[in-house]
PDB file of N, CA and C in Angstrom:
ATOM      1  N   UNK A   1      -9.905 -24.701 -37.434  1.00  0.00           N
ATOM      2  CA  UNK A   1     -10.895 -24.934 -36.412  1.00  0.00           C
ATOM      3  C   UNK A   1     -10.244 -25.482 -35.136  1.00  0.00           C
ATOM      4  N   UNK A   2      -9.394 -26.476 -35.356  1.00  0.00           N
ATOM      5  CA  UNK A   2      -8.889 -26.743 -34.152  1.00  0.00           C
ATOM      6  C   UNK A   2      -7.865 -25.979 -33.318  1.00  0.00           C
ATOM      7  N   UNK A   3      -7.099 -24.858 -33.938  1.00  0.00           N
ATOM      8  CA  UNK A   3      -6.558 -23.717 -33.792  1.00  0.00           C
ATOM      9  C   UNK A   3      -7.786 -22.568 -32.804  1.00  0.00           C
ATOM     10  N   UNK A   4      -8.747 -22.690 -33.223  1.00  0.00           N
ATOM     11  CA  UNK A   4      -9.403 -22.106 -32.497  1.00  0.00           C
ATOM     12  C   UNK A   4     -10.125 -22.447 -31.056  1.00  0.00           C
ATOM     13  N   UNK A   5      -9.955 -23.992 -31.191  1.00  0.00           N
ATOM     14  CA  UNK A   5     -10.331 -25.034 -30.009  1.00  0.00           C
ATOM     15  C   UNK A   5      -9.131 -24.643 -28.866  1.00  0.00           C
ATOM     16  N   UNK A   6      -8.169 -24.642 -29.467  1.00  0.00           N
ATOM     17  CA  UNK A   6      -6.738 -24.756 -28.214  1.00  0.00           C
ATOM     18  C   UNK A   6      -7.196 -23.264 -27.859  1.00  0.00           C
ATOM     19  N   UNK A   7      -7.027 -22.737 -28.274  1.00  0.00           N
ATOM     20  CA  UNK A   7      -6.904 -21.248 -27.734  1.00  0.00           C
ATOM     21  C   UNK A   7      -7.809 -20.852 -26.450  1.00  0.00           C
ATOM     22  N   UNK A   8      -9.371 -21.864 -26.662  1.00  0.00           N
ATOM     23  CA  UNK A   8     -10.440 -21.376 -25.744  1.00  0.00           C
ATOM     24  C   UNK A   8      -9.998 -21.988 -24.582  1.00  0.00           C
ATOM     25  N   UNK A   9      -9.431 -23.659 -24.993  1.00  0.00           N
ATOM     26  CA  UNK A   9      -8.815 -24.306 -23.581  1.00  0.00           C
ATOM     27  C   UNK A   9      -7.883 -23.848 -23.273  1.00  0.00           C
ATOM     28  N   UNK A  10      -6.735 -22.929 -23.605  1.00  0.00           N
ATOM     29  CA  UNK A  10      -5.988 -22.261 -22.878  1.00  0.00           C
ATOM     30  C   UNK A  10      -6.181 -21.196 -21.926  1.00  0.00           C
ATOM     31  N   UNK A  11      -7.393 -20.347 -22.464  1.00  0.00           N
ATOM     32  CA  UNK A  11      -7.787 -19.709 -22.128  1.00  0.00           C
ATOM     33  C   UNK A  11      -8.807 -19.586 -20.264  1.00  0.00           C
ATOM     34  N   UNK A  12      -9.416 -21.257 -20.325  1.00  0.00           N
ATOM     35  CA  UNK A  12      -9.897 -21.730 -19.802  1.00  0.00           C
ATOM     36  C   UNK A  12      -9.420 -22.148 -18.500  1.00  0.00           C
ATOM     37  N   UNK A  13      -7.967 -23.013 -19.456  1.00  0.00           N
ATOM     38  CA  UNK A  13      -7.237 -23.437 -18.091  1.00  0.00           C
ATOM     39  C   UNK A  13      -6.372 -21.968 -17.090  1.00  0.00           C
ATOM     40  N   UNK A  14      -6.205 -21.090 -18.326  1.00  0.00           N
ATOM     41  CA  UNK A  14      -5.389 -20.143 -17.447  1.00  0.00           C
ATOM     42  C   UNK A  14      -6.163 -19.028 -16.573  1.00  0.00           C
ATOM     43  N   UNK A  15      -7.526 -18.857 -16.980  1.00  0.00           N
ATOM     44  CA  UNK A  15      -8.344 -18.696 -15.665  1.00  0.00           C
ATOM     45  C   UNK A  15      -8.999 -19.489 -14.623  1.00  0.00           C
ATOM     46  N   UNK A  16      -9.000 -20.883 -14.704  1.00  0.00           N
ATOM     47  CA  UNK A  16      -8.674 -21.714 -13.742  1.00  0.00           C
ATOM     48  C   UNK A  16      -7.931 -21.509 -12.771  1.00  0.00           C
ATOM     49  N   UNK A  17      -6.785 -21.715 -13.377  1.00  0.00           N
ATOM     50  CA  UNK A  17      -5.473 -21.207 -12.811  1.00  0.00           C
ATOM     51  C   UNK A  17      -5.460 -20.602 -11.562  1.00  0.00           C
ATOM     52  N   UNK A  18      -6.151 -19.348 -12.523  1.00  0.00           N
ATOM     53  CA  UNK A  18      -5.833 -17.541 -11.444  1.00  0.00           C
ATOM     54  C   UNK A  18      -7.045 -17.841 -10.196  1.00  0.00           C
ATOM     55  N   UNK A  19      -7.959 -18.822 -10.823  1.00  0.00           N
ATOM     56  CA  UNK A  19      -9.067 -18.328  -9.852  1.00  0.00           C
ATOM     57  C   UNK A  19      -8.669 -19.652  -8.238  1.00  0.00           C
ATOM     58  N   UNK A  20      -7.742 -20.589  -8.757  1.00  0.00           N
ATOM     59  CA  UNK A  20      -6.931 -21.814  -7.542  1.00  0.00           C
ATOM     60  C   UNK A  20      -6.285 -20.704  -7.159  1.00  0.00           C
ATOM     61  N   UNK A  21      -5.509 -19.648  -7.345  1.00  0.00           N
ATOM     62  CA  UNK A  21      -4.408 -19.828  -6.322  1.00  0.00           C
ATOM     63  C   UNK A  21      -4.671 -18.199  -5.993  1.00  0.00           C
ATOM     64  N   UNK A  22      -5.986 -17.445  -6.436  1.00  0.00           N
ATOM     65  CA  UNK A  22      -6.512 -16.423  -6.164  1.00  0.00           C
ATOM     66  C   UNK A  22      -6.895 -16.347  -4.274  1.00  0.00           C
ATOM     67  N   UNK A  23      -7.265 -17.478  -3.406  1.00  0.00           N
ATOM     68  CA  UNK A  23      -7.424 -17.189  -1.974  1.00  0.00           C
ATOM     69  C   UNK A  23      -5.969 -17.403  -1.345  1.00  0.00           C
ATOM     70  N   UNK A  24      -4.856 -17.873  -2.116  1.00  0.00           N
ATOM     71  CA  UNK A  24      -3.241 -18.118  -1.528  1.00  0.00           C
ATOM     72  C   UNK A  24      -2.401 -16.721  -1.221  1.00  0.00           C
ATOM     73  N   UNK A  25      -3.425 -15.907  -2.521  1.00  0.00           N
ATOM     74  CA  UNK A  25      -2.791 -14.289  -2.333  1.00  0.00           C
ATOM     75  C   UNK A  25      -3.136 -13.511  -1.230  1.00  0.00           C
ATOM     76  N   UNK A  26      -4.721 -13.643  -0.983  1.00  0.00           N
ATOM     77  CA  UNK A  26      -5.868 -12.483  -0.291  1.00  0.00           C
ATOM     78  C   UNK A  26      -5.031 -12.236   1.232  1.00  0.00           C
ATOM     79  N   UNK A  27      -5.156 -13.509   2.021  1.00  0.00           N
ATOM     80  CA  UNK A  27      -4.460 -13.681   3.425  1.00  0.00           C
ATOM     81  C   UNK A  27      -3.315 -12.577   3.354  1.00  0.00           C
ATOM     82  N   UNK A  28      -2.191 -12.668   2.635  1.00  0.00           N
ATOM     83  CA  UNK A  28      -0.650 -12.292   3.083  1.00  0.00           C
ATOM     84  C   UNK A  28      -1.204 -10.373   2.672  1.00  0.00           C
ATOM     85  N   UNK A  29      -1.854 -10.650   1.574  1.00  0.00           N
ATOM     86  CA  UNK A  29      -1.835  -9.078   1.277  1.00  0.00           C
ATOM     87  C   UNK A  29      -3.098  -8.251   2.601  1.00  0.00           C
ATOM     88  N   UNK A  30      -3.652  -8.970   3.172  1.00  0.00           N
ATOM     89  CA  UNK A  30      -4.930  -8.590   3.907  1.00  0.00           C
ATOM     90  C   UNK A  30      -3.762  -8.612   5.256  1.00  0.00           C
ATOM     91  N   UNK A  31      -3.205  -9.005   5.579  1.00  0.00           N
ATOM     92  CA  UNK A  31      -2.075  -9.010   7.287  1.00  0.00           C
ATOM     93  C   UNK A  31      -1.416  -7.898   6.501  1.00  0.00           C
ATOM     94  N   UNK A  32      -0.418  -7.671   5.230  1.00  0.00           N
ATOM     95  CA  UNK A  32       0.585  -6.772   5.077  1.00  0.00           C
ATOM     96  C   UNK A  32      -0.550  -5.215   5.234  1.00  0.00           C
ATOM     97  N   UNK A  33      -1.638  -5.375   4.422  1.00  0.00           N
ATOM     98  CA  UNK A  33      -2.404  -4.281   5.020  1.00  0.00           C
ATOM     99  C   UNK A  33      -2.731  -3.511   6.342  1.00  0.00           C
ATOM    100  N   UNK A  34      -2.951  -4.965   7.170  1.00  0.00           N
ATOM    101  CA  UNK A  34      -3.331  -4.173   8.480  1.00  0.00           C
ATOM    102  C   UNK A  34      -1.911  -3.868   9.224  1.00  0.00           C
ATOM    103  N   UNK A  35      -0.520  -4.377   8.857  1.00  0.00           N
ATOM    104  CA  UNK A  35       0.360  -3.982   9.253  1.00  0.00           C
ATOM    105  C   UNK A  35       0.603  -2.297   9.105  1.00  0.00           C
ATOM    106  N   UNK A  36       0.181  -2.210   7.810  1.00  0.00           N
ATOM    107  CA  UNK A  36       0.675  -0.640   7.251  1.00  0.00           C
ATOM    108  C   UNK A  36      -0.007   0.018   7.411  1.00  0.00           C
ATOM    109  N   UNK A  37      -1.345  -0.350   8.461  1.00  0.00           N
ATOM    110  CA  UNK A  37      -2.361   0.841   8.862  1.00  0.00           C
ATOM    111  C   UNK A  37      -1.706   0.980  10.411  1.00  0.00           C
ATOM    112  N   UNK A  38      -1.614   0.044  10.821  1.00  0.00           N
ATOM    113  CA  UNK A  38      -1.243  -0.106  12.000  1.00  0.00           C
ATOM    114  C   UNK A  38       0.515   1.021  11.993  1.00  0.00           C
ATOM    115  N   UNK A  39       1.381   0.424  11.182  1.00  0.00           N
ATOM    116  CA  UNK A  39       2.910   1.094  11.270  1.00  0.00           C
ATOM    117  C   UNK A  39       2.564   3.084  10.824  1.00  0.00           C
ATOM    118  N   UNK A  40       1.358   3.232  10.330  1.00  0.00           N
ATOM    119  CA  UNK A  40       1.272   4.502   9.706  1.00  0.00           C
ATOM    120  C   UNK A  40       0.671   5.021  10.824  1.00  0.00           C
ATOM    121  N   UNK A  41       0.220   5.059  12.349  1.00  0.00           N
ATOM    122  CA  UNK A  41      -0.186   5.445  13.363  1.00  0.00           C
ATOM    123  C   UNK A  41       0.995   5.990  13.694  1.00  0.00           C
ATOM    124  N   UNK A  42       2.526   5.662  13.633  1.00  0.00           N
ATOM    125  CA  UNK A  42       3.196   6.571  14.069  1.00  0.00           C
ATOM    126  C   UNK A  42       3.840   7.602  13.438  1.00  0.00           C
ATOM    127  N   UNK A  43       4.672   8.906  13.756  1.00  0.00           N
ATOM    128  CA  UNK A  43       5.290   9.685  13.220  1.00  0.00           C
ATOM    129  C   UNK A  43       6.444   9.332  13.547  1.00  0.00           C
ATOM    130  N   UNK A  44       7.388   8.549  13.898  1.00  0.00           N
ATOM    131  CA  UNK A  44       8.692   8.311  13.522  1.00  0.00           C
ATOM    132  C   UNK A  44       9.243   7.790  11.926  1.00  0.00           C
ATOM    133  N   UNK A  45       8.541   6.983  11.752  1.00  0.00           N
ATOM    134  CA  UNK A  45       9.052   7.123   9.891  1.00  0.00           C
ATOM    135  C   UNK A  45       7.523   7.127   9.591  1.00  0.00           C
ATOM    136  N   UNK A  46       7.931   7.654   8.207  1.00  0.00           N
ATOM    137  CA  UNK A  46       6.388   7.554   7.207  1.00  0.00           C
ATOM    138  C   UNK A  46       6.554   6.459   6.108  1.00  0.00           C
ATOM    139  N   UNK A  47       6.125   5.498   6.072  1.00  0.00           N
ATOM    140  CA  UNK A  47       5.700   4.262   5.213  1.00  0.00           C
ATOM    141  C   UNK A  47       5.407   4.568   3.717  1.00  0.00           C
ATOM    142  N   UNK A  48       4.634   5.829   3.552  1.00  0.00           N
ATOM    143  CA  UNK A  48       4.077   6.064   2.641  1.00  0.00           C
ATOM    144  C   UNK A  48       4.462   7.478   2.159  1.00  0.00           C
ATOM    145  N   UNK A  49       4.429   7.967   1.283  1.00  0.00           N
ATOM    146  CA  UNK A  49       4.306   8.999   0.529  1.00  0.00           C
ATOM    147  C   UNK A  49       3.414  10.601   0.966  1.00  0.00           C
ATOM    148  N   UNK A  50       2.641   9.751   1.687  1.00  0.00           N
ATOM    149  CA  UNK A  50       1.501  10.657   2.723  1.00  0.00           C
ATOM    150  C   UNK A  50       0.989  10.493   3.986  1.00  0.00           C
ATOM    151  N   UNK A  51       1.839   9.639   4.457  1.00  0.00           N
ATOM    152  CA  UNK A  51       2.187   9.411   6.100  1.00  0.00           C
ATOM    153  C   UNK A  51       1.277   8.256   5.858  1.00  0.00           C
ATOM    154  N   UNK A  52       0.036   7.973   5.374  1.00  0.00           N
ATOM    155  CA  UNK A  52      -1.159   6.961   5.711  1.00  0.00           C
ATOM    156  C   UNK A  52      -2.057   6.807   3.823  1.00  0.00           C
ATOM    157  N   UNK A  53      -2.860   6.082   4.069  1.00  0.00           N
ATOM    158  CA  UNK A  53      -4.096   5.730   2.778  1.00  0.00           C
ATOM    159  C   UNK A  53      -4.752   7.158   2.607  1.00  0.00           C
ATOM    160  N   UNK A  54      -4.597   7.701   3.578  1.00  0.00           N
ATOM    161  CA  UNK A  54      -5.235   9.227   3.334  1.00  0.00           C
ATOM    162  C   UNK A  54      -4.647  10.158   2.523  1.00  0.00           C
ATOM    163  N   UNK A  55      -3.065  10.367   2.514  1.00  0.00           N
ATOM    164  CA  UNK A  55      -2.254  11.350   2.073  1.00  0.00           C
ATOM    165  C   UNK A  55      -2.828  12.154   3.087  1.00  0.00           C
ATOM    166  N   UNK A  56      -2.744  12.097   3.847  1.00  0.00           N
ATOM    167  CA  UNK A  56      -3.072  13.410   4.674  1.00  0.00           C
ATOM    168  C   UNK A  56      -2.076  14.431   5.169  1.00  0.00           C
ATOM    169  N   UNK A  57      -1.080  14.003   5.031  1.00  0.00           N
ATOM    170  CA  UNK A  57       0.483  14.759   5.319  1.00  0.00           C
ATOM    171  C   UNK A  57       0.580  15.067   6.403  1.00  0.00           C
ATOM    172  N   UNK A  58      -0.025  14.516   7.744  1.00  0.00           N
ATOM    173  CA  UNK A  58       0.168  14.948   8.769  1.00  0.00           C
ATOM    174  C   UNK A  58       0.793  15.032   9.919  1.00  0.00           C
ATOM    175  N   UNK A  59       1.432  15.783  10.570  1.00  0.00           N
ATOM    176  CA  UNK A  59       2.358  14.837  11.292  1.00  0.00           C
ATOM    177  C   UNK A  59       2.167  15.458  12.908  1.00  0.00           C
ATOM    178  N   UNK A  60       2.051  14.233  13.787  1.00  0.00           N
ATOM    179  CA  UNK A  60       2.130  15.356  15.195  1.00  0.00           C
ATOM    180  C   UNK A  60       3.152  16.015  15.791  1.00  0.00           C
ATOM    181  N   UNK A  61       4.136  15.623  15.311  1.00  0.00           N
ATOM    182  CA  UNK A  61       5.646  16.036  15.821  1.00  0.00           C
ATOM    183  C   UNK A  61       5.419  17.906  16.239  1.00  0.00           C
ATOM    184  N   UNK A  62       6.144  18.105  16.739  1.00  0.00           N
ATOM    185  CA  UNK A  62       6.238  19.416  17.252  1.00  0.00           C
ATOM    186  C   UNK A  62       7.137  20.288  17.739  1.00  0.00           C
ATOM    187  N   UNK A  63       8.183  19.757  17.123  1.00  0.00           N
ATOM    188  CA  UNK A  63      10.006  20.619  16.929  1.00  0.00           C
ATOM    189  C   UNK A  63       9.567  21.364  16.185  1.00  0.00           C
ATOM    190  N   UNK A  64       9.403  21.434  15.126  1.00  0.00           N
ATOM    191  CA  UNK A  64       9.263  22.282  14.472  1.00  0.00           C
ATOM    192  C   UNK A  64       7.917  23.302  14.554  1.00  0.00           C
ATOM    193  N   UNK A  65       7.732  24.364  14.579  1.00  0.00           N
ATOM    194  CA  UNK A  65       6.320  25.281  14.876  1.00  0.00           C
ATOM    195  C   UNK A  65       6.487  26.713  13.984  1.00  0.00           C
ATOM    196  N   UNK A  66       5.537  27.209  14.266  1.00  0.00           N
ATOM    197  CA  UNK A  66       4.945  28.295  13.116  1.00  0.00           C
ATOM    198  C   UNK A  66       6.444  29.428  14.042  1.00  0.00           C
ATOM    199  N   UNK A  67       7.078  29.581  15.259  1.00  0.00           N
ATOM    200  CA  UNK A  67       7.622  30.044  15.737  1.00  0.00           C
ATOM    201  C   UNK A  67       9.409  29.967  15.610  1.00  0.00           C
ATOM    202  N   UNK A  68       9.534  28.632  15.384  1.00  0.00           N
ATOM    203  CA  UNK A  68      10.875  28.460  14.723  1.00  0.00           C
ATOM    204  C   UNK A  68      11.272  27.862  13.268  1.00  0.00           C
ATOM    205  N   UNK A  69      10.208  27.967  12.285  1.00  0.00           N
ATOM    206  CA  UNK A  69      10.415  27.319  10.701  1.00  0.00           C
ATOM    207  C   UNK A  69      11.592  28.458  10.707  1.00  0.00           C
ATOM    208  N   UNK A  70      11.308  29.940  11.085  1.00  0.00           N
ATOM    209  CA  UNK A  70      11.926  30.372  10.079  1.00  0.00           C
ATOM    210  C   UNK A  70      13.597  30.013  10.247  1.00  0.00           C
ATOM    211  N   UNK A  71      14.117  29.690  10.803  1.00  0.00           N
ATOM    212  CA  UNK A  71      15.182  29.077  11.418  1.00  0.00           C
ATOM    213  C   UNK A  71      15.738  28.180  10.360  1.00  0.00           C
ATOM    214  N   UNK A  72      14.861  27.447   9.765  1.00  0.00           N
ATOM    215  CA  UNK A  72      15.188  25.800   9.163  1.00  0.00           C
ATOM    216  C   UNK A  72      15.846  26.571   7.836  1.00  0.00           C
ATOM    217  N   UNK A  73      17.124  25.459   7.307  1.00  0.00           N
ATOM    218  CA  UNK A  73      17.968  25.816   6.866  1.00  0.00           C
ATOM    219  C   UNK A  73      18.456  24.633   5.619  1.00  0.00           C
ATOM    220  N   UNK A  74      19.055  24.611   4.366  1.00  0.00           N
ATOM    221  CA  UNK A  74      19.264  23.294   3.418  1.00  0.00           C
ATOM    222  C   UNK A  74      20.507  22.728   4.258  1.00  0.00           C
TER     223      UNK A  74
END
């Protein structure tokens, strides 16, 4: 029985825990966010995998065109 007592107060304290130091996280990850919406406005590097949160793959650049791909080379 008392085996079963510790367990609930562990349980207790360790969502305690998460829920103190749960507003220490929100801030840094909420600025690194608007950084990476903000850094994904440009086409000089891509941040992401899909230029932006969209995957949208888009890019404005314009060296390259439907007129000289065939050109591009490994």
């Amino acid at each position: 029985m008392e085996t079963l007592n510790m367990g609930k107060f562990v349980n207790s304290v360790s969502v305690a825990a998460l829920m103190a130091l749960a507003p220490l996280a929100l801030p840094s990850a909420a600025l690194a966010n608007d950084k990476l919406l903000e850094m994904s406005k440009s086409d000089d590097n891509w941040l992401m995998p899909g230029k932006n949160y969209d995957s949208d793959n888009y890019s404005g650049l314009t060296q390259i065109n439907d007129k000289n791909v065939k050109n591009l080379k490994v």
